[in-house]
Coordinates of C-alpha atoms and ligand atoms in Angstrom, one line a residue:
X1053 CA 105.4 115.5 78.8
X1054 CA 103.7 113.7 81.7
X1055 CA 104.5 114.6 85.3
X1056 CA 106.0 111.2 85.9
X1057 CA 108.5 111.6 83.1
X1058 CA 109.3 115.0 84.4
X1059 CA 110.2 113.5 87.7
X1060 CA 112.6 111.0 86.1
X1061 CA 114.1 113.7 83.8
X1062 CA 115.4 115.4 86.9
X1063 CA 117.5 112.3 87.6
X1064 CA 118.7 112.3 84.0
X1065 CA 116.5 109.3 83.2
X1066 CA 114.0 108.7 80.4
X1067 CA 111.5 106.8 82.5
X1068 CA 110.8 105.1 85.8
X1069 CA 113.6 102.6 86.5
X1070 CA 111.3 100.9 89.1
X1071 CA 108.8 99.6 86.5
X1072 CA 107.1 96.4 87.5
X1073 CA 106.1 94.8 84.3
X1074 CA 107.7 91.5 83.4
X1075 CA 110.6 91.6 81.0
X1076 CA 109.3 90.5 77.6
X1077 CA 110.8 89.2 74.4
X1078 CA 109.3 92.2 72.7
X1079 CA 111.6 94.7 74.3
X1080 CA 115.1 93.4 74.0
X1081 CA 116.6 96.5 75.5
X1082 CA 114.9 95.9 78.8
X1083 CA 115.5 92.2 78.6
X1084 CA 119.2 93.2 78.8
X1085 CA 118.5 94.2 82.5
X1086 CA 117.9 90.5 83.3
X1087 CA 120.2 89.3 86.1
X1088 CA 121.1 86.1 87.9
X1089 CA 118.9 82.9 87.8
X1090 CA 121.8 80.8 86.6
X1091 CA 120.6 77.6 88.3
X1092 CA 116.9 78.1 87.2
X1093 CA 118.0 78.9 83.6
X1094 CA 120.1 75.7 83.5
X1095 CA 117.2 73.6 84.8
X1096 CA 114.7 75.2 82.4
X1097 CA 117.1 74.7 79.6
X1098 CA 117.4 71.0 80.3
X1099 CA 113.6 70.8 80.2
X1100 CA 113.3 72.7 76.9
X1101 CA 116.0 70.5 75.4
X1102 CA 113.8 67.5 75.8
X1103 CA 112.1 69.1 72.9
X1104 CA 108.8 67.3 73.2
X1105 CA 106.0 65.9 75.3
X1106 CA 106.6 68.0 78.4
X1107 CA 104.3 69.6 80.9
X1108 CA 106.1 71.7 83.4
X1109 CA 105.2 74.0 86.3
X1110 CA 107.2 77.1 87.2
X1111 CA 106.1 78.3 90.6
X1112 CA 107.0 81.1 93.0
X1113 CA 105.5 83.9 95.1
X1114 CA 103.8 86.7 93.3
X1115 CA 106.3 89.2 91.8
X1116 CA 109.5 87.2 92.3
X1117 CA 110.3 87.0 88.6
X1118 CA 108.7 83.9 87.2
X1119 CA 107.3 85.4 84.0
X1120 CA 110.5 87.3 83.2
X1121 CA 112.5 84.1 83.7
X1122 CA 110.4 82.1 81.3
X1123 CA 110.3 84.9 78.8
X1124 CA 114.1 85.1 78.9
X1125 CA 114.5 81.4 78.3
X1126 CA 111.9 81.4 75.5
X1127 CA 113.9 84.1 73.8
X1128 CA 117.0 81.9 74.0
X1129 CA 115.0 78.9 72.8
X1130 CA 113.9 80.9 69.7
X1131 CA 117.5 81.5 68.8
X1132 CA 117.9 77.7 69.0
X1133 CA 115.1 77.0 66.6
X1134 CA 112.1 76.7 68.8
X1135 CA 108.8 78.2 67.9
X1136 CA 106.9 80.1 70.6
X1137 CA 104.3 82.9 70.6
X1138 CA 106.0 86.2 71.7
X1139 CA 103.4 86.9 74.3
X1140 CA 102.7 84.6 77.2
X1141 CA 99.1 83.3 77.1
X1142 CA 97.1 84.6 80.1
X1143 CA 94.9 82.2 81.9
X1144 CA 93.5 84.6 84.4
X1145 CA 89.9 83.6 84.5
X1146 CA 87.8 80.4 84.5
X1147 CA 87.6 78.9 81.0
X1148 CA 86.5 75.7 79.3
X1149 CA 89.0 73.3 77.7
X1150 CA 87.8 74.2 74.3
X1151 CA 88.5 77.9 75.0
X1152 CA 92.0 77.1 76.1
X1153 CA 92.6 75.2 72.9
X1154 CA 91.2 77.9 70.8
X1155 CA 93.2 80.7 72.4
X1156 CA 96.3 78.5 72.0
X1157 CA 95.6 78.0 68.3
X1158 CA 95.1 81.7 67.9
X1159 CA 98.3 82.6 69.7
X1160 CA 100.3 80.2 67.4
X1161 CA 98.6 81.6 64.3
X1162 CA 99.4 85.2 65.3
X1163 CA 103.0 84.3 65.7
X1164 CA 103.1 82.5 62.4
X1165 CA 101.8 85.6 60.7
X1166 CA 104.4 87.7 62.4
X1167 CA 107.1 85.3 61.1
X1168 CA 105.5 85.1 57.7
X1169 CA 105.0 81.3 57.9
X1170 CA 102.4 80.1 55.5
X1171 CA 101.1 76.5 55.6
X1172 CA 98.4 74.8 53.4
X1173 CA 95.6 77.1 52.5
X1174 CA 93.0 74.9 54.0
X1175 CA 94.7 74.9 57.4
X1176 CA 95.4 78.7 57.3
X1177 CA 91.7 79.4 56.6
X1178 CA 90.7 77.4 59.6
X1179 CA 93.3 79.0 61.8
X1180 CA 92.2 82.5 60.7
X1181 CA 88.7 81.6 61.7
X1182 CA 89.7 80.4 65.1
X1183 CA 91.8 83.5 65.5
X1184 CA 88.8 85.7 64.8
X1185 CA 86.7 83.6 67.2
X1186 CA 89.2 84.0 70.0
X1187 CA 89.4 87.7 69.5
X1188 CA 85.6 88.0 69.6
X1189 CA 85.5 86.0 72.9
X1190 CA 88.3 88.0 74.4
X1191 CA 86.9 91.4 73.5
X1192 CA 83.2 91.0 73.9
X1193 CA 82.7 88.5 76.8
X1194 CA 79.9 87.0 74.8
X1195 CA 78.2 83.7 75.6
X1196 CA 80.7 81.0 75.0
X1197 CA 78.3 78.2 74.2
X1198 CA 79.4 78.0 70.6
X1199 CA 83.0 77.3 71.7
X1200 CA 81.9 74.8 74.3
X1201 CA 80.1 72.8 71.6
X1202 CA 83.0 72.7 69.2
X1203 CA 83.9 69.1 68.4
X1204 CA 86.8 68.3 70.7
X1205 CA 88.1 65.5 68.5
X1206 CA 88.3 67.7 65.5
X1207 CA 89.9 70.5 67.5
X1208 CA 92.6 68.1 68.6
X1209 CA 93.1 66.8 65.1
X1210 CA 93.6 70.4 63.9
X1211 CA 96.1 71.2 66.6
X1212 CA 98.1 68.0 65.8
X1213 CA 98.1 68.8 62.1
X1214 CA 99.3 72.4 62.9
X1215 CA 102.1 71.2 65.1
X1216 CA 103.3 68.6 62.6
X1217 CA 103.3 71.0 59.7
X1218 CA 104.8 73.9 61.6
X1219 CA 107.6 72.0 63.3
X1220 CA 108.7 69.9 60.3
X1221 CA 111.0 71.0 58.8
X1222 CA 111.5 74.3 60.6
X1223 CA 111.7 73.9 64.3
X1224 CA 112.8 71.5 67.1
X1225 CA 109.5 72.0 68.9
X1226 CA 106.9 74.5 70.1
X1227 CA 106.9 76.2 73.5
X1228 CA 103.5 77.3 74.9
X1229 CA 103.7 79.5 78.0
X1230 CA 100.5 79.9 80.1
X1231 CA 100.8 82.6 82.7
X1232 CA 99.0 83.9 85.8
X1233 CA 97.3 80.7 86.6
X1234 CA 97.0 81.7 90.3
X1235 CA 94.1 83.9 89.5
X1236 CA 91.9 81.0 88.7
X1237 CA 90.0 79.2 91.4
X1238 CA 91.6 75.8 92.3
X1239 CA 88.6 73.7 91.5
X1240 CA 88.1 75.3 88.1
X1241 CA 91.8 74.9 87.3
X1242 CA 91.8 71.2 88.2
X1243 CA 88.8 70.6 86.1
X1244 CA 90.3 72.6 83.2
X1245 CA 93.5 70.6 83.4
X1246 CA 91.8 67.3 83.5
X1247 CA 89.6 68.4 80.6
X1248 CA 92.5 69.2 78.3
X1249 CA 94.7 66.3 79.3
X1250 CA 94.7 64.8 75.8
X1251 CA 95.6 68.2 74.3
X1252 CA 98.5 68.6 76.7
X1253 CA 99.9 65.2 75.5
X1254 CA 100.6 66.5 72.0
X1255 CA 104.0 65.5 70.8
X1256 CA 106.6 68.2 69.9
X1257 CA 105.0 70.7 72.3
X1258 CA 106.4 71.9 75.6
X1259 CA 103.6 73.3 77.8
X1260 CA 104.8 75.7 80.6
X1261 CA 102.5 76.7 83.3
X1262 CA 103.4 79.6 85.6
X1263 CA 101.7 80.3 88.9
X1264 CA 102.1 80.6 92.7
X1265 CA 103.3 77.8 94.9
X1266 CA 99.7 76.6 95.4
X1267 CA 99.6 75.5 91.8
X1268 CA 101.6 72.3 92.6
X1269 CA 99.0 71.3 95.1
X1270 CA 96.2 72.1 92.7
X1271 CA 97.8 69.9 90.0
X1272 CA 98.3 67.1 92.6
X1273 CA 94.6 66.9 93.5
X1274 CA 94.0 64.5 90.6
X1275 CA 96.5 61.8 89.9
X1276 CA 95.2 61.7 86.3
X1277 CA 96.5 65.3 86.0
X1278 CA 99.6 65.2 88.1
X1279 CA 100.9 62.1 86.3
X1280 CA 101.4 64.0 83.1
X1281 CA 103.5 66.8 84.7
X1282 CA 107.2 66.6 84.9
X1283 CA 108.1 66.6 88.6
X1284 CA 109.6 68.2 90.6
X1285 CA 108.5 71.6 89.3
X1286 CA 110.8 74.6 89.1
X1287 CA 110.7 76.7 92.2
X1288 CA 111.6 80.4 91.6
X1289 CA 113.1 82.0 94.8
X1290 CA 113.6 85.7 95.4
X1291 CA 116.8 87.1 93.9
X1292 CA 119.6 88.0 96.3
X1293 CA 120.2 91.6 97.5
X1294 CA 123.3 91.9 95.4
X1295 CA 121.3 90.8 92.3
X1296 CA 118.6 93.3 93.1
X1297 CA 121.2 96.1 93.3
X1298 CA 122.7 94.9 90.0
X1299 CA 119.4 94.9 88.2
X1300 CA 118.6 98.4 89.5
X1301 CA 122.0 99.6 88.3
X1302 CA 121.4 98.1 84.9
X1303 CA 118.0 99.8 84.7
X1304 CA 119.4 103.2 85.6
X1305 CA 122.1 102.8 82.9
X1306 CA 119.7 101.7 80.2
X1307 CA 117.2 104.5 80.9
X1308 CA 119.8 107.3 80.8
X1309 CA 118.4 110.3 78.9
X1310 CA 119.9 110.9 75.5
X1311 CA 120.7 114.6 76.3
X1312 CA 123.7 114.9 78.5
X1313 CA 122.0 115.4 81.8
X1314 CA 124.1 113.9 84.6
X1315 CA 122.5 110.8 86.0
X1316 CA 121.7 110.8 89.7
X1317 CA 120.7 107.4 91.0
X1318 CA 117.3 108.0 92.7
X1319 CA 118.0 105.6 95.5
X1320 CA 120.9 104.6 97.8
X1321 CA 122.0 101.0 98.3
X1322 CA 121.0 101.3 102.0
X1323 CA 117.5 102.2 101.0
X1324 CA 117.3 99.1 98.8
X1325 CA 118.7 97.0 101.6
X1326 CA 116.0 98.2 104.0
X1327 CA 113.3 97.4 101.4
X1328 CA 114.9 94.0 100.6
X1329 CA 114.7 93.0 104.3
X1330 CA 111.3 94.5 104.7
X1331 CA 109.7 92.7 101.8
X1332 CA 111.8 89.5 102.2
X1333 CA 113.4 90.0 98.8
X1334 CA 110.1 90.3 96.9
X1335 CA 111.1 92.2 93.8
X1336 CA 107.7 93.6 92.8
X1337 CA 107.2 95.0 96.3
X1338 CA 110.7 96.5 96.4
X1339 CA 110.1 98.2 93.0
X1340 CA 106.7 99.4 94.1
X1341 CA 108.1 100.9 97.3
X1342 CA 110.8 102.7 95.5
X1343 CA 108.3 104.3 93.0
X1344 CA 106.2 105.4 95.9
X1345 CA 109.1 106.9 97.8
X1346 CA 110.1 109.0 94.8
X1347 CA 106.5 110.0 94.3
X1348 CA 106.2 111.2 97.9
X1349 CA 109.3 113.4 97.7
X1350 CA 108.7 117.1 98.2
X1351 CA 108.7 118.9 94.9
X1352 CA 112.1 120.3 93.9
X1353 CA 113.9 121.2 90.8
X1354 CA 117.0 119.3 91.7
X1355 CA 117.0 115.5 92.0
X1356 CA 116.7 114.2 95.6
X1357 CA 118.2 110.8 96.3
X1358 CA 116.0 108.5 98.4
X1359 CA 118.2 107.6 101.3
X1360 CA 117.4 105.0 103.9
X1361 CA 116.1 107.7 106.3
X1362 CA 114.1 109.5 103.7
X1363 CA 112.6 106.2 102.6
X1364 CA 111.4 105.2 106.1
X1365 CA 110.0 108.6 106.7
X1366 CA 108.1 108.9 103.4
X1367 CA 106.7 105.4 103.3
X1368 CA 105.7 105.3 106.9
X1369 CA 103.8 108.6 106.5
X1370 CA 102.1 107.3 103.4
X1371 CA 100.9 104.0 104.9
X1372 CA 99.7 105.9 108.0
X1373 CA 97.7 108.4 105.9
X1374 CA 96.3 106.0 103.3
X1375 CA 95.5 103.0 105.4
X1376 CA 96.2 102.9 109.1
X1377 CA 94.4 106.2 110.0
X1378 CA 91.2 104.8 108.5
X1379 CA 91.0 102.0 111.0
X1380 CA 89.8 102.0 114.6
X1381 CA 92.2 101.2 117.3
X1382 CA 90.9 97.7 117.6
X1383 CA 91.1 97.1 113.9
X1384 CA 94.7 98.4 113.9
X1385 CA 95.7 95.9 116.6
X1386 CA 94.2 93.1 114.6
X1387 CA 95.9 94.2 111.4
X1388 CA 99.2 94.5 113.2
X1389 CA 98.8 90.9 114.4
X1390 CA 98.2 89.8 110.8
X1391 CA 101.3 91.8 109.8
X1392 CA 103.4 89.6 112.1
X1393 CA 102.4 86.5 110.1
X1394 CA 103.1 85.8 106.4
X1395 CA 99.6 84.5 106.0
X1396 CA 96.9 83.5 108.5
X1397 CA 93.5 81.7 108.7
X1398 CA 90.6 83.3 110.5
X1399 CA 90.7 80.7 113.3
X1400 CA 94.4 81.4 113.9
X1401 CA 93.7 85.1 114.0
X1402 CA 90.8 84.6 116.3
X1403 CA 93.1 82.8 118.8
X1404 CA 95.7 85.5 118.5
X1405 CA 93.3 88.4 119.1
X1406 CA 90.7 86.8 121.5
X1407 CA 87.9 87.8 119.1
X1408 CA 85.3 85.2 118.1
X1409 CA 85.9 83.4 114.8
X1410 CA 82.5 84.8 113.7
X1411 CA 83.6 88.4 114.3
X1412 CA 86.9 87.9 112.7
X1413 CA 85.4 86.5 109.5
X1414 CA 82.3 88.5 109.0
X1415 CA 83.3 91.8 110.6
X1416 CA 87.0 92.5 110.7
X1417 CA 88.4 90.6 107.7
X1418 CA 85.4 91.7 105.6
X1419 CA 86.1 95.4 106.5
X1420 CA 89.9 94.9 105.8
X1421 CA 89.2 93.6 102.3
X1422 CA 86.7 96.5 101.7
X1423 CA 89.4 99.0 102.7
X1424 CA 92.0 97.2 100.6
X1425 CA 94.4 96.5 103.4
X1426 CA 94.0 92.7 103.1
X1427 CA 93.9 90.6 99.9
X1428 CA 91.0 88.4 98.9
X1429 CA 91.7 85.1 100.6
X1430 CA 93.2 82.1 98.9
X1431 CA 91.8 78.6 99.4
X1432 CA 94.2 75.9 100.6
X1433 CA 92.2 72.8 101.1
X1434 CA 89.4 73.8 103.4
X1435 CA 91.2 76.8 104.8
X1436 CA 90.9 80.4 103.6
X1437 CA 94.3 82.1 103.9
X1438 CA 94.5 85.8 104.4
X1439 CA 97.4 88.2 103.8
X1440 CA 97.9 91.9 104.3
X1441 CA 98.9 93.8 101.2
X1442 CA 102.7 94.4 100.9
X1443 CA 102.4 98.1 101.5
X1444 CA 101.2 97.5 105.1
X1445 CA 104.8 96.4 105.8
X1446 CA 105.8 100.1 105.5
X1447 CA 104.4 100.5 108.9
X1448 CA 107.4 98.7 110.3
X1449 CA 109.6 101.4 109.0
X1450 CA 108.0 103.7 111.6
X1451 CA 109.9 102.0 114.4
X1452 CA 113.1 103.4 113.1
X1453 CA 111.4 106.6 112.3
X1454 CA 110.0 107.3 115.8
X1455 CA 113.5 107.7 117.2
X1456 CA 114.6 110.4 114.8
X1457 CA 113.8 113.9 113.7
X1458 CA 111.8 114.0 110.5
X1459 CA 114.2 112.8 107.9
X1460 CA 113.3 115.3 105.2
X1461 CA 114.2 118.1 107.6
X1462 CA 117.4 116.3 108.6
X1463 CA 118.4 115.8 105.0
X1464 CA 117.7 119.4 104.2
X1465 CA 119.8 120.6 107.1
X1466 CA 122.7 118.5 106.0
X1467 CA 122.4 120.0 102.5
X1468 CA 122.2 123.5 103.9
X1469 CA 125.3 122.9 106.0
X1470 CA 127.2 121.6 103.1
X1471 CA 126.3 124.5 100.8
X1472 CA 127.0 127.0 103.5
X1473 CA 130.4 125.4 104.0
X1474 CA 131.3 125.9 100.4
X1475 CA 130.0 129.5 100.4
X1476 CA 131.4 130.4 103.8
X1477 CA 133.0 133.5 102.4
X1478 CA 129.7 134.9 101.5
X1479 CA 128.1 134.3 104.9
X1480 CA 129.9 136.6 107.2
Ligands
ATP747 N1 116.0 88.0 86.8 C1 115.6 89.3 86.7 N2 116.4 90.3 86.3 C2 116.0 91.6 86.3 N3 114.7 91.9 86.5 C3 113.8 91.0 86.9 C4 114.2 89.6 87.0 N4 113.1 88.9 87.4 C5 112.1 89.8 87.5 N5 112.5 91.1 87.2 C6 111.7 92.3 87.3 O1 110.9 92.1 88.5 C7 109.5 92.4 88.3 C8 108.6 91.2 88.6 O2 108.9 90.2 87.7 P1 107.8 89.2 87.0 O3 106.7 90.0 86.6 O4 108.6 88.4 86.1 O5 107.4 88.4 88.3 P2 106.3 87.2 88.5 O6 106.8 86.3 89.4 O7 105.9 86.7 87.1 O8 105.1 88.1 89.1 P3 103.5 87.7 89.2 O9 103.5 86.6 90.2 O10 102.9 88.9 89.6 O11 103.1 87.2 87.8 C9 109.4 92.9 86.9 O12 109.5 94.3 86.8 C10 110.6 92.3 86.2 O13 111.1 93.2 85.2
MG748 MG1 104.0 86.8 86.2

């Protein structure tokens, strides 16, 4: 058994309740931990009920819960006679229009096989060949010229034929979910979208695109592209603190060990509240921080609950050791200025710090990216936008920390006092 599972076993759990993967239709047990999103679900439902001819953006900050939301709704749609590939289709690199069409055909084919749907032999043979082509491209990163030169008209004909034959008489429509579009450079994405415009206009198909808030502005660059999207898009906001507590409670319950070990919740509500405020409700960052806090606990045979104090102590120490101590004093000051802002351009940072724009861009920001304390910049129009990684926020927990005795010792002292109280007869 791996160390990590050993850790969770002490809490009476089978696995890490702070996992960060999206909830998928493949694991219905975990999907049962889905909470909230009433308004978003209702809106998405209305869109899906249109049944056909829809292109729709679902946008939100990284890690707020976009993929899980769309997966959840697709599962409901399947129960209502929609066809959709179980896994979302990842568009996390630059690709040509033909490539997008081929991987879509391949995803539909895979799902048909899973469901045992067989259409004309001629069609199936062609789909099988595209499925093989897509897997070769995905696994071998070979030169894609052969896909680029596929006849687009014939590809579109094939897709239309597939949609017609698959939908009639079985389904109301097909839902295609493209995910992670924010990893693709804006320019490449605009040109991809405009290249596949005709493909996206296929009747009986609902195309869902999931990405960060910049995706809307990317789509809006070309009216020829933006016109075909349903507007406004769906904005996914962070869940409330109560909902975060609820989902953690559900996870702890679902991951209960089958042996009768008593479950100890590895966190307190106050610790979650601190993280919720620190990360402005970003679920992925909250989950990542909780995993880290448990990882940093001193080794023990009994389960230690991460309280608010412990959390601050452990995470502050970790960010200091892993990142801050590797920076010079000047670099630290610049980084802390960045921490005060959500996101910042080099010229804004230059004004704030009094360093030349040249120095900020080619010296400090470059070094920050090399050390992994700042993310690769995003382009917004002409500006490059920089952000610190979420873990740097743990530094702010140090303010609380500085006023107190080390929390681990505090906690231990409290425990000792309690136990001694119970055993007072023995301590004469
Ligand atoms: N409504 C929800 N109920 C319960 N858990 C959720 C909910 N939404 C998201 N989660 C959990 O939060 C984490 C992040 O969710 P998800 O991956 O869906 O976010 P995302 O916005 O798609 O992230 P990214 O931008 O990185 O793709 C996952 O572990 C997921 O299981
Ligand atoms: Mg996602």
